[in-house]
RNA sequence: GCUCCGGUGGAGUAGCGGUUCAACUCGUCACUCUUUCACAGUGAAGAUCGCGGGUUCAAAUCCCGUCCGGAGUACCA
C-alpha cells in the first residue's frame, strides 16, 4: 500500500516550529516513500478560530519547503479539506448513526456544572478525573429518549470498554499498553453538533486513507481513545508516530518566553529557508552517519521513523546561527547580494527589527538605500562580509563602513593610535601614492603598503595596517585591508585617509 | 492526585548485549594560518551512559525499583 500522510493544523494562530517540524516530517516521509502528503484544516472549534491563519500556515509551509499534493489549495478526491465544510457536507452523519446504532457511542446530557462537580469530587478523593460512565453511559433507552424529546443539549460520547488492555502501536516507541479503565469516555460530537478532534481527525484519516499519522507527543495519552474508535467502526487504524516535543534551553516546552517560536518569525529574523528546514528537521531526528548539513532531497532520502528520537529535543539557537552562517558562506555572492537586498528592503522584516532592535532596522534601511544608489559597491561589500556573518540582517551593520560618509571612529582604537608619530606622514605617503596610481586594485595597494613598511624598516606590518584600517573604516575589525580599499576606490581612499590624518594627529 | 512517555559530556545526537561501546556536530579553550575579526585546519578539556538493584561469561544496551523531567487528565486541538 502506498504511503499517505497528512498535516492537519488548527487555524488557531501562526504555526510555531513544533507544528512545522511535524509538517516537515510528513513531507520527508512522503517523499522518501514516494507517497502523498495532504494538507487538511481542523477548524471544528469555531471559538478559537483566528482569521487569516490559513494563509500563515501556507506561507510557513512554503518557507520551510514543505510540499503537499492533495488538500487545501490543491483539491483532491477526498475533499473538502476543511473539517467545518466536511461537517456541512454531511460526511460525518452516517458514521455518527452507525456509532449510536451499534451502541459504541452514547448520548450524555450532563450540564457543565454537573461535570465540574464530578471532577471536583474525583479530585478530592484522589481518583482519576474524567467521564467514566457518569449517569448516561448505562442510562435506559427511555430516559435518553425523554432527554432528546425535551430538547436537552447532549453530546455523543465514545464507550471505552472496561477491563481491557488497549494496545497502541507507536512508530517510534513500539508497542504501548494501556489499561482501558484509566481512559474516560471522550466527547465525539459537541452539543453544537460539531465534531471534536477525537472524532473528526480519526474519521477523516480513515476516509482519506491515511497510512501514517505523525503528530505531537501530547497525543499519545489519547491514542487509546482513537484506536477504540477505529475498532468500534470496524476500521484498521493507521500507524501512529508520536514525535517528541521541542523544548527551550531551560527544558520547558518551547513558548513565547524563549523568544521567537512562530515559524515566520525566523524568516523575518533573517534565517534562510535551507538552514531553517535543515535545522528543524534535526530536532528529534538523526539521519544516521555524520552528516548534518543536508538539502531537502538528501533529508528525504535519509528519512526514516527509526531515526526519530523518543525524547524531547532542545531548540538551540546557537547551533541554528552556526548552520545559517554556513549556508550563507556556501552561497554565490551574486545570489547572496540579491537575497540580502530583498531581505533588507522588505517592510515586514524592517518592522520586525524596529521592534526588536532598532539599530539593526536602521542599518537595514541604510543598506537598502546604498544598494540602490551603488549596487556595484554593495555587492562587493556583501562579498567581503560573507565570511563573518551569521544571519541576513547582520549584513546591514557589517556593510555600513562601505557607505558611510564619515565613519565614526572606535574610541579604544582611536586612543591607541592617536598621536603616534609615524601616522600622519605614513597616511600622507599613502595619499600621494594612491593619487599617482593609474590603477587602484588589491595588488597595487598591497604593494604600496608593503613597500612603505620595507622602506621604513617595519618588520611587522601591524602598526601600519591597523591605523590605516581605522582611518579607512573607523573600526578595529573587518575585511582585509587591501580588498577593502580596492572596493572603496581611489576617491574614497583619499578622502578617508585625509580625514584620518586629522583624526589621528 | 491519576495515566502515559522519556533520562548518553554544557546543547543536539550515534550506539540498543561483546568486534574502538563511549563516537559525531554545535559550544568552550589552545595552537596554526593571517594585517585584525571571521572563515578554515589541528588539538585539548568535558559523560564510568540519572541513581540502586538484578539477569548474563559479558549491559549504556534486557528486567525491576527509585529519582528527576515532560505530556495528558476540556463539549481545545
Short mmCIF file of N, CA, C and O in Angstrom, two decimals, chain A residues 2-93:
data_model
loop_
_atom_site.label_atom_id
_atom_site.label_comp_id
_atom_site.label_asym_id
_atom_site.label_seq_id
_atom_site.Cartn_x
_atom_site.Cartn_y
_atom_site.Cartn_z
N UNK A 2 0.51 2.21 -0.80
CA UNK A 2 1.37 3.39 -0.87
C UNK A 2 1.11 4.32 0.31
O UNK A 2 0.02 4.35 0.88
N UNK A 3 2.14 5.04 0.67
CA UNK A 3 2.09 5.90 1.84
C UNK A 3 1.25 7.15 1.61
O UNK A 3 1.38 7.82 0.59
N UNK A 4 0.36 7.40 2.57
CA UNK A 4 -0.41 8.66 2.54
C UNK A 4 -0.35 9.27 3.92
O UNK A 4 -0.72 8.63 4.90
N UNK A 5 0.16 10.47 4.00
CA UNK A 5 0.28 11.15 5.29
C UNK A 5 -0.43 12.50 5.20
O UNK A 5 -0.77 12.96 4.12
N UNK A 6 -0.58 13.11 6.38
CA UNK A 6 -1.27 14.39 6.35
C UNK A 6 -0.74 15.31 7.42
O UNK A 6 -0.31 14.88 8.47
N UNK A 7 -0.77 16.60 7.10
CA UNK A 7 -0.50 17.61 8.11
C UNK A 7 -1.83 18.30 8.33
O UNK A 7 -2.47 18.75 7.38
N UNK A 8 -2.27 18.33 9.59
CA UNK A 8 -3.63 18.80 9.86
C UNK A 8 -3.65 19.81 10.99
O UNK A 8 -4.04 19.50 12.11
N UNK A 9 -3.23 21.03 10.72
CA UNK A 9 -3.19 22.04 11.77
C UNK A 9 -4.55 22.65 12.04
O UNK A 9 -5.44 22.59 11.20
N UNK A 10 -4.66 23.23 13.23
CA UNK A 10 -5.84 24.01 13.56
C UNK A 10 -5.51 25.47 13.30
O UNK A 10 -4.44 25.92 13.66
N UNK A 11 -6.42 26.17 12.69
CA UNK A 11 -6.12 27.58 12.38
C UNK A 11 -6.33 28.46 13.60
O UNK A 11 -7.18 29.34 13.60
N UNK A 12 -5.54 28.25 14.62
CA UNK A 12 -5.73 29.00 15.87
C UNK A 12 -4.58 29.96 16.14
O UNK A 12 -4.49 30.53 17.21
N UNK A 13 -3.69 30.11 15.20
CA UNK A 13 -2.56 31.01 15.39
C UNK A 13 -1.49 30.71 14.37
O UNK A 13 -1.60 29.72 13.64
N UNK A 14 -0.49 31.56 14.31
CA UNK A 14 0.59 31.31 13.37
C UNK A 14 1.35 30.06 13.80
O UNK A 14 1.67 29.91 14.97
N UNK A 15 1.60 29.14 12.87
CA UNK A 15 2.24 27.88 13.26
C UNK A 15 3.62 28.11 13.88
O UNK A 15 4.37 28.95 13.41
N UNK A 16 3.89 27.38 14.92
CA UNK A 16 5.22 27.52 15.53
C UNK A 16 6.13 26.39 15.06
O UNK A 16 5.70 25.49 14.33
N UNK A 17 7.35 26.44 15.48
CA UNK A 17 8.33 25.50 14.95
C UNK A 17 7.96 24.04 15.21
O UNK A 17 8.27 23.17 14.41
N UNK A 18 7.28 23.77 16.32
CA UNK A 18 6.87 22.40 16.61
C UNK A 18 5.91 21.88 15.55
O UNK A 18 6.08 20.78 15.03
N UNK A 19 4.91 22.69 15.23
CA UNK A 19 3.95 22.30 14.18
C UNK A 19 4.65 22.06 12.87
O UNK A 19 4.41 21.08 12.17
N UNK A 20 5.50 23.01 12.55
CA UNK A 20 6.15 22.97 11.26
C UNK A 20 7.10 21.78 11.16
O UNK A 20 7.28 21.17 10.11
N UNK A 21 7.70 21.43 12.27
CA UNK A 21 8.56 20.27 12.26
C UNK A 21 7.76 19.00 11.94
O UNK A 21 8.20 18.14 11.18
N UNK A 22 6.55 18.91 12.52
CA UNK A 22 5.68 17.79 12.20
C UNK A 22 5.36 17.77 10.71
O UNK A 22 5.38 16.72 10.06
N UNK A 23 5.08 18.96 10.17
CA UNK A 23 4.79 19.06 8.74
C UNK A 23 5.99 18.59 7.92
O UNK A 23 5.86 17.87 6.94
N UNK A 24 7.16 18.99 8.37
CA UNK A 24 8.39 18.63 7.68
C UNK A 24 8.58 17.11 7.67
O UNK A 24 8.94 16.51 6.66
N UNK A 25 8.33 16.49 8.81
CA UNK A 25 8.46 15.03 8.90
C UNK A 25 7.49 14.36 7.93
O UNK A 25 7.83 13.40 7.26
N UNK A 26 6.28 14.87 7.89
CA UNK A 26 5.29 14.32 6.96
C UNK A 26 5.79 14.40 5.52
O UNK A 26 5.74 13.43 4.78
N UNK A 27 6.27 15.57 5.18
CA UNK A 27 6.75 15.80 3.83
C UNK A 27 7.92 14.88 3.50
O UNK A 27 7.98 14.23 2.45
N UNK A 28 8.87 14.81 4.42
CA UNK A 28 10.06 13.98 4.22
C UNK A 28 9.69 12.51 4.10
O UNK A 28 10.22 11.78 3.26
N UNK A 29 8.76 12.10 4.94
CA UNK A 29 8.34 10.70 4.93
C UNK A 29 7.64 10.36 3.62
O UNK A 29 7.92 9.32 3.00
N UNK A 30 6.73 11.24 3.22
CA UNK A 30 6.01 11.00 1.96
C UNK A 30 6.98 10.96 0.79
O UNK A 30 6.91 10.09 -0.07
N UNK A 31 7.90 11.90 0.80
CA UNK A 31 8.84 11.99 -0.31
C UNK A 31 9.75 10.75 -0.35
O UNK A 31 10.04 10.21 -1.41
N UNK A 32 10.16 10.33 0.82
CA UNK A 32 11.03 9.16 0.90
C UNK A 32 10.35 7.93 0.32
O UNK A 32 10.98 7.11 -0.33
N UNK A 33 9.05 7.82 0.58
CA UNK A 33 8.34 6.63 0.11
C UNK A 33 7.57 6.85 -1.19
O UNK A 33 6.79 5.99 -1.60
N UNK A 34 7.77 8.01 -1.78
CA UNK A 34 7.03 8.29 -3.00
C UNK A 34 5.53 8.32 -2.74
O UNK A 34 4.73 7.95 -3.59
N UNK A 35 5.14 8.79 -1.54
CA UNK A 35 3.74 8.82 -1.17
C UNK A 35 3.11 10.18 -1.37
O UNK A 35 3.67 11.04 -2.03
N UNK A 36 1.93 10.33 -0.79
CA UNK A 36 1.18 11.56 -0.94
C UNK A 36 1.07 12.28 0.40
O UNK A 36 0.87 11.67 1.44
N UNK A 37 1.28 13.59 0.37
CA UNK A 37 1.14 14.41 1.56
C UNK A 37 -0.09 15.29 1.40
O UNK A 37 -0.26 15.96 0.38
N UNK A 38 -0.95 15.28 2.41
CA UNK A 38 -2.21 16.00 2.34
C UNK A 38 -2.24 17.13 3.37
O UNK A 38 -1.79 16.94 4.51
N UNK A 39 -2.78 18.26 2.99
CA UNK A 39 -2.96 19.36 3.95
C UNK A 39 -4.45 19.51 4.25
O UNK A 39 -5.25 19.79 3.37
N UNK A 40 -4.79 19.33 5.51
CA UNK A 40 -6.18 19.40 5.92
C UNK A 40 -6.28 20.40 7.07
O UNK A 40 -5.36 20.54 7.86
N UNK A 41 -7.38 21.10 7.14
CA UNK A 41 -7.54 22.10 8.19
C UNK A 41 -8.57 21.62 9.22
O UNK A 41 -9.68 21.24 8.88
N UNK A 42 -8.16 21.62 10.47
CA UNK A 42 -9.05 21.15 11.54
C UNK A 42 -9.64 22.34 12.28
O UNK A 42 -9.13 22.78 13.30
N UNK A 43 -10.72 22.81 11.74
CA UNK A 43 -11.33 24.03 12.27
C UNK A 43 -12.67 23.76 12.93
O UNK A 43 -13.65 24.47 12.70
N UNK A 44 -12.72 22.73 13.75
CA UNK A 44 -14.01 22.39 14.36
C UNK A 44 -14.32 23.25 15.57
O UNK A 44 -15.45 23.28 16.02
N UNK A 45 -13.33 23.92 16.11
CA UNK A 45 -13.60 24.80 17.24
C UNK A 45 -13.71 26.23 16.73
O UNK A 45 -12.72 26.92 16.54
N UNK A 46 -14.94 26.65 16.54
CA UNK A 46 -15.12 27.98 15.94
C UNK A 46 -14.73 29.10 16.88
O UNK A 46 -14.45 30.20 16.45
N UNK A 47 -14.73 28.81 18.19
CA UNK A 47 -14.42 29.89 19.13
C UNK A 47 -12.94 30.27 19.11
O UNK A 47 -12.58 31.38 19.47
N UNK A 48 -12.10 29.36 18.69
CA UNK A 48 -10.66 29.65 18.72
C UNK A 48 -10.10 30.02 17.36
O UNK A 48 -8.88 30.21 17.20
N UNK A 49 -10.98 30.07 16.39
CA UNK A 49 -10.53 30.33 15.04
C UNK A 49 -9.90 31.72 14.89
O UNK A 49 -10.44 32.71 15.36
N UNK A 50 -8.74 31.78 14.28
CA UNK A 50 -8.07 33.06 14.04
C UNK A 50 -8.12 33.37 12.54
O UNK A 50 -7.58 32.62 11.74
N UNK A 51 -8.76 34.46 12.18
CA UNK A 51 -8.87 34.79 10.76
C UNK A 51 -7.49 35.04 10.14
O UNK A 51 -6.60 35.57 10.80
N UNK A 52 -7.34 34.66 8.92
CA UNK A 52 -6.07 34.90 8.23
C UNK A 52 -5.01 33.87 8.53
O UNK A 52 -3.90 33.92 8.01
N UNK A 53 -5.37 32.94 9.36
CA UNK A 53 -4.41 31.97 9.82
C UNK A 53 -4.02 30.95 8.76
O UNK A 53 -2.89 30.51 8.69
N UNK A 54 -4.98 30.61 7.93
CA UNK A 54 -4.69 29.63 6.88
C UNK A 54 -3.58 30.13 5.97
O UNK A 54 -2.71 29.36 5.55
N UNK A 55 -3.60 31.41 5.69
CA UNK A 55 -2.56 31.99 4.84
C UNK A 55 -1.20 31.84 5.51
O UNK A 55 -0.20 31.54 4.86
N UNK A 56 -1.19 32.07 6.81
CA UNK A 56 0.08 31.96 7.53
C UNK A 56 0.59 30.52 7.54
O UNK A 56 1.79 30.27 7.50
N UNK A 57 -0.35 29.60 7.61
CA UNK A 57 0.03 28.19 7.58
C UNK A 57 0.69 27.88 6.24
O UNK A 57 1.78 27.30 6.18
N UNK A 58 0.04 28.30 5.19
CA UNK A 58 0.56 28.03 3.85
C UNK A 58 1.90 28.72 3.63
O UNK A 58 2.85 28.13 3.10
N UNK A 59 1.98 29.96 4.10
CA UNK A 59 3.23 30.70 3.96
C UNK A 59 4.36 30.01 4.72
O UNK A 59 5.49 29.91 4.23
N UNK A 60 4.05 29.57 5.92
CA UNK A 60 5.06 28.88 6.73
C UNK A 60 5.55 27.62 6.03
O UNK A 60 6.75 27.34 5.99
N UNK A 61 4.61 26.90 5.48
CA UNK A 61 4.94 25.65 4.79
C UNK A 61 5.85 25.94 3.58
O UNK A 61 6.84 25.26 3.35
N UNK A 62 5.49 26.98 2.85
CA UNK A 62 6.32 27.36 1.71
C UNK A 62 7.72 27.76 2.17
O UNK A 62 8.72 27.41 1.54
N UNK A 63 7.75 28.51 3.24
CA UNK A 63 9.04 28.99 3.75
C UNK A 63 10.01 27.85 4.05
O UNK A 63 11.18 27.91 3.69
N UNK A 64 9.52 26.80 4.68
CA UNK A 64 10.43 25.72 5.01
C UNK A 64 10.52 24.66 3.90
O UNK A 64 11.22 23.66 4.05
N UNK A 65 9.79 24.88 2.82
CA UNK A 65 9.92 23.97 1.69
C UNK A 65 9.10 22.71 1.79
O UNK A 65 9.40 21.70 1.15
N UNK A 66 8.03 22.74 2.60
CA UNK A 66 7.16 21.57 2.70
C UNK A 66 6.15 21.60 1.55
O UNK A 66 5.51 22.61 1.31
N UNK A 67 6.04 20.50 0.86
CA UNK A 67 5.10 20.42 -0.26
C UNK A 67 3.98 19.45 0.10
O UNK A 67 4.15 18.55 0.91
N UNK A 68 2.83 19.65 -0.52
CA UNK A 68 1.74 18.69 -0.39
C UNK A 68 1.04 18.57 -1.72
O UNK A 68 1.08 19.48 -2.54
N UNK A 69 0.49 17.40 -1.96
CA UNK A 69 -0.06 17.12 -3.27
C UNK A 69 -1.58 17.12 -3.29
O UNK A 69 -2.22 17.10 -4.32
N UNK A 70 -2.15 17.11 -2.08
CA UNK A 70 -3.60 16.99 -2.00
C UNK A 70 -4.07 17.83 -0.82
O UNK A 70 -3.36 17.96 0.17
N UNK A 71 -5.28 18.38 -0.94
CA UNK A 71 -5.82 19.13 0.18
C UNK A 71 -5.92 20.61 -0.10
O UNK A 71 -6.08 21.02 -1.25
N UNK A 72 -5.82 21.38 0.96
CA UNK A 72 -6.02 22.82 0.87
C UNK A 72 -5.23 23.44 -0.29
O UNK A 72 -4.03 23.27 -0.40
N UNK A 73 -5.95 24.13 -1.16
CA UNK A 73 -5.30 24.81 -2.27
C UNK A 73 -4.97 23.90 -3.44
O UNK A 73 -4.56 24.35 -4.49
N UNK A 74 -5.11 22.59 -3.22
CA UNK A 74 -4.76 21.64 -4.28
C UNK A 74 -5.96 20.81 -4.73
O UNK A 74 -5.97 20.28 -5.82
N UNK A 75 -6.90 20.67 -3.83
CA UNK A 75 -8.03 19.81 -4.14
C UNK A 75 -7.65 18.35 -4.05
O UNK A 75 -6.60 18.01 -3.52
N UNK A 76 -8.51 17.49 -4.57
CA UNK A 76 -8.23 16.06 -4.50
C UNK A 76 -9.51 15.28 -4.35
O UNK A 76 -10.60 15.87 -4.19
N UNK A 77 -9.41 13.99 -4.41
CA UNK A 77 -10.60 13.11 -4.43
C UNK A 77 -11.29 12.97 -3.09
O UNK A 77 -12.36 12.37 -3.02
N UNK A 78 -10.70 13.50 -2.01
CA UNK A 78 -11.31 13.27 -0.70
C UNK A 78 -11.83 14.55 -0.05
O UNK A 78 -11.97 14.62 1.15
N UNK A 79 -12.04 15.59 -0.85
CA UNK A 79 -12.45 16.87 -0.32
C UNK A 79 -13.87 16.85 0.20
O UNK A 79 -14.58 15.87 0.01
N UNK A 80 -14.32 17.96 0.81
CA UNK A 80 -13.49 19.13 1.09
C UNK A 80 -12.42 18.84 2.15
O UNK A 80 -12.49 17.83 2.83
N UNK A 81 -11.48 19.75 2.29
CA UNK A 81 -10.37 19.51 3.20
C UNK A 81 -10.37 20.40 4.44
O UNK A 81 -9.39 20.50 5.15
N UNK A 82 -11.49 21.08 4.63
CA UNK A 82 -11.68 21.79 5.90
C UNK A 82 -12.76 21.04 6.66
O UNK A 82 -13.82 20.74 6.11
N UNK A 83 -12.51 20.75 7.92
CA UNK A 83 -13.47 19.92 8.65
C UNK A 83 -14.82 20.59 8.83
O UNK A 83 -15.84 19.91 8.83
N UNK A 84 -14.83 21.90 8.96
CA UNK A 84 -16.12 22.57 9.09
C UNK A 84 -16.96 22.32 7.83
O UNK A 84 -18.16 22.11 7.91
N UNK A 85 -16.30 22.34 6.68
CA UNK A 85 -17.01 22.08 5.43
C UNK A 85 -17.41 20.62 5.30
O UNK A 85 -18.44 20.28 4.72
N UNK A 86 -16.58 19.77 5.82
CA UNK A 86 -16.91 18.34 5.77
C UNK A 86 -18.15 18.06 6.62
O UNK A 86 -19.00 17.25 6.25
N UNK A 87 -18.22 18.76 7.73
CA UNK A 87 -19.39 18.61 8.60
C UNK A 87 -20.63 19.08 7.85
O UNK A 87 -21.66 18.40 7.84
N UNK A 88 -20.52 20.26 7.22
CA UNK A 88 -21.64 20.81 6.46
C UNK A 88 -22.09 19.87 5.36
O UNK A 88 -23.26 19.74 5.05
N UNK A 89 -21.11 19.20 4.76
CA UNK A 89 -21.40 18.30 3.64
C UNK A 89 -22.07 17.01 4.12
O UNK A 89 -22.42 16.15 3.30
N UNK A 90 -22.19 16.87 5.43
CA UNK A 90 -22.86 15.69 5.95
C UNK A 90 -22.04 14.43 5.95
O UNK A 90 -22.55 13.32 6.07
N UNK A 91 -20.75 14.59 5.83
CA UNK A 91 -19.86 13.42 5.77
C UNK A 91 -19.86 12.62 7.07
O UNK A 91 -19.75 11.40 7.06
N UNK A 92 -20.02 13.34 8.18
CA UNK A 92 -19.89 12.65 9.47
C UNK A 92 -21.17 11.96 9.94
O UNK A 92 -21.12 11.03 10.75
N UNK A 93 -22.31 12.41 9.43
CA UNK A 93 -23.58 11.92 9.96
C UNK A 93 -23.77 10.40 9.91
O UNK A 93 -24.13 9.80 10.92
#
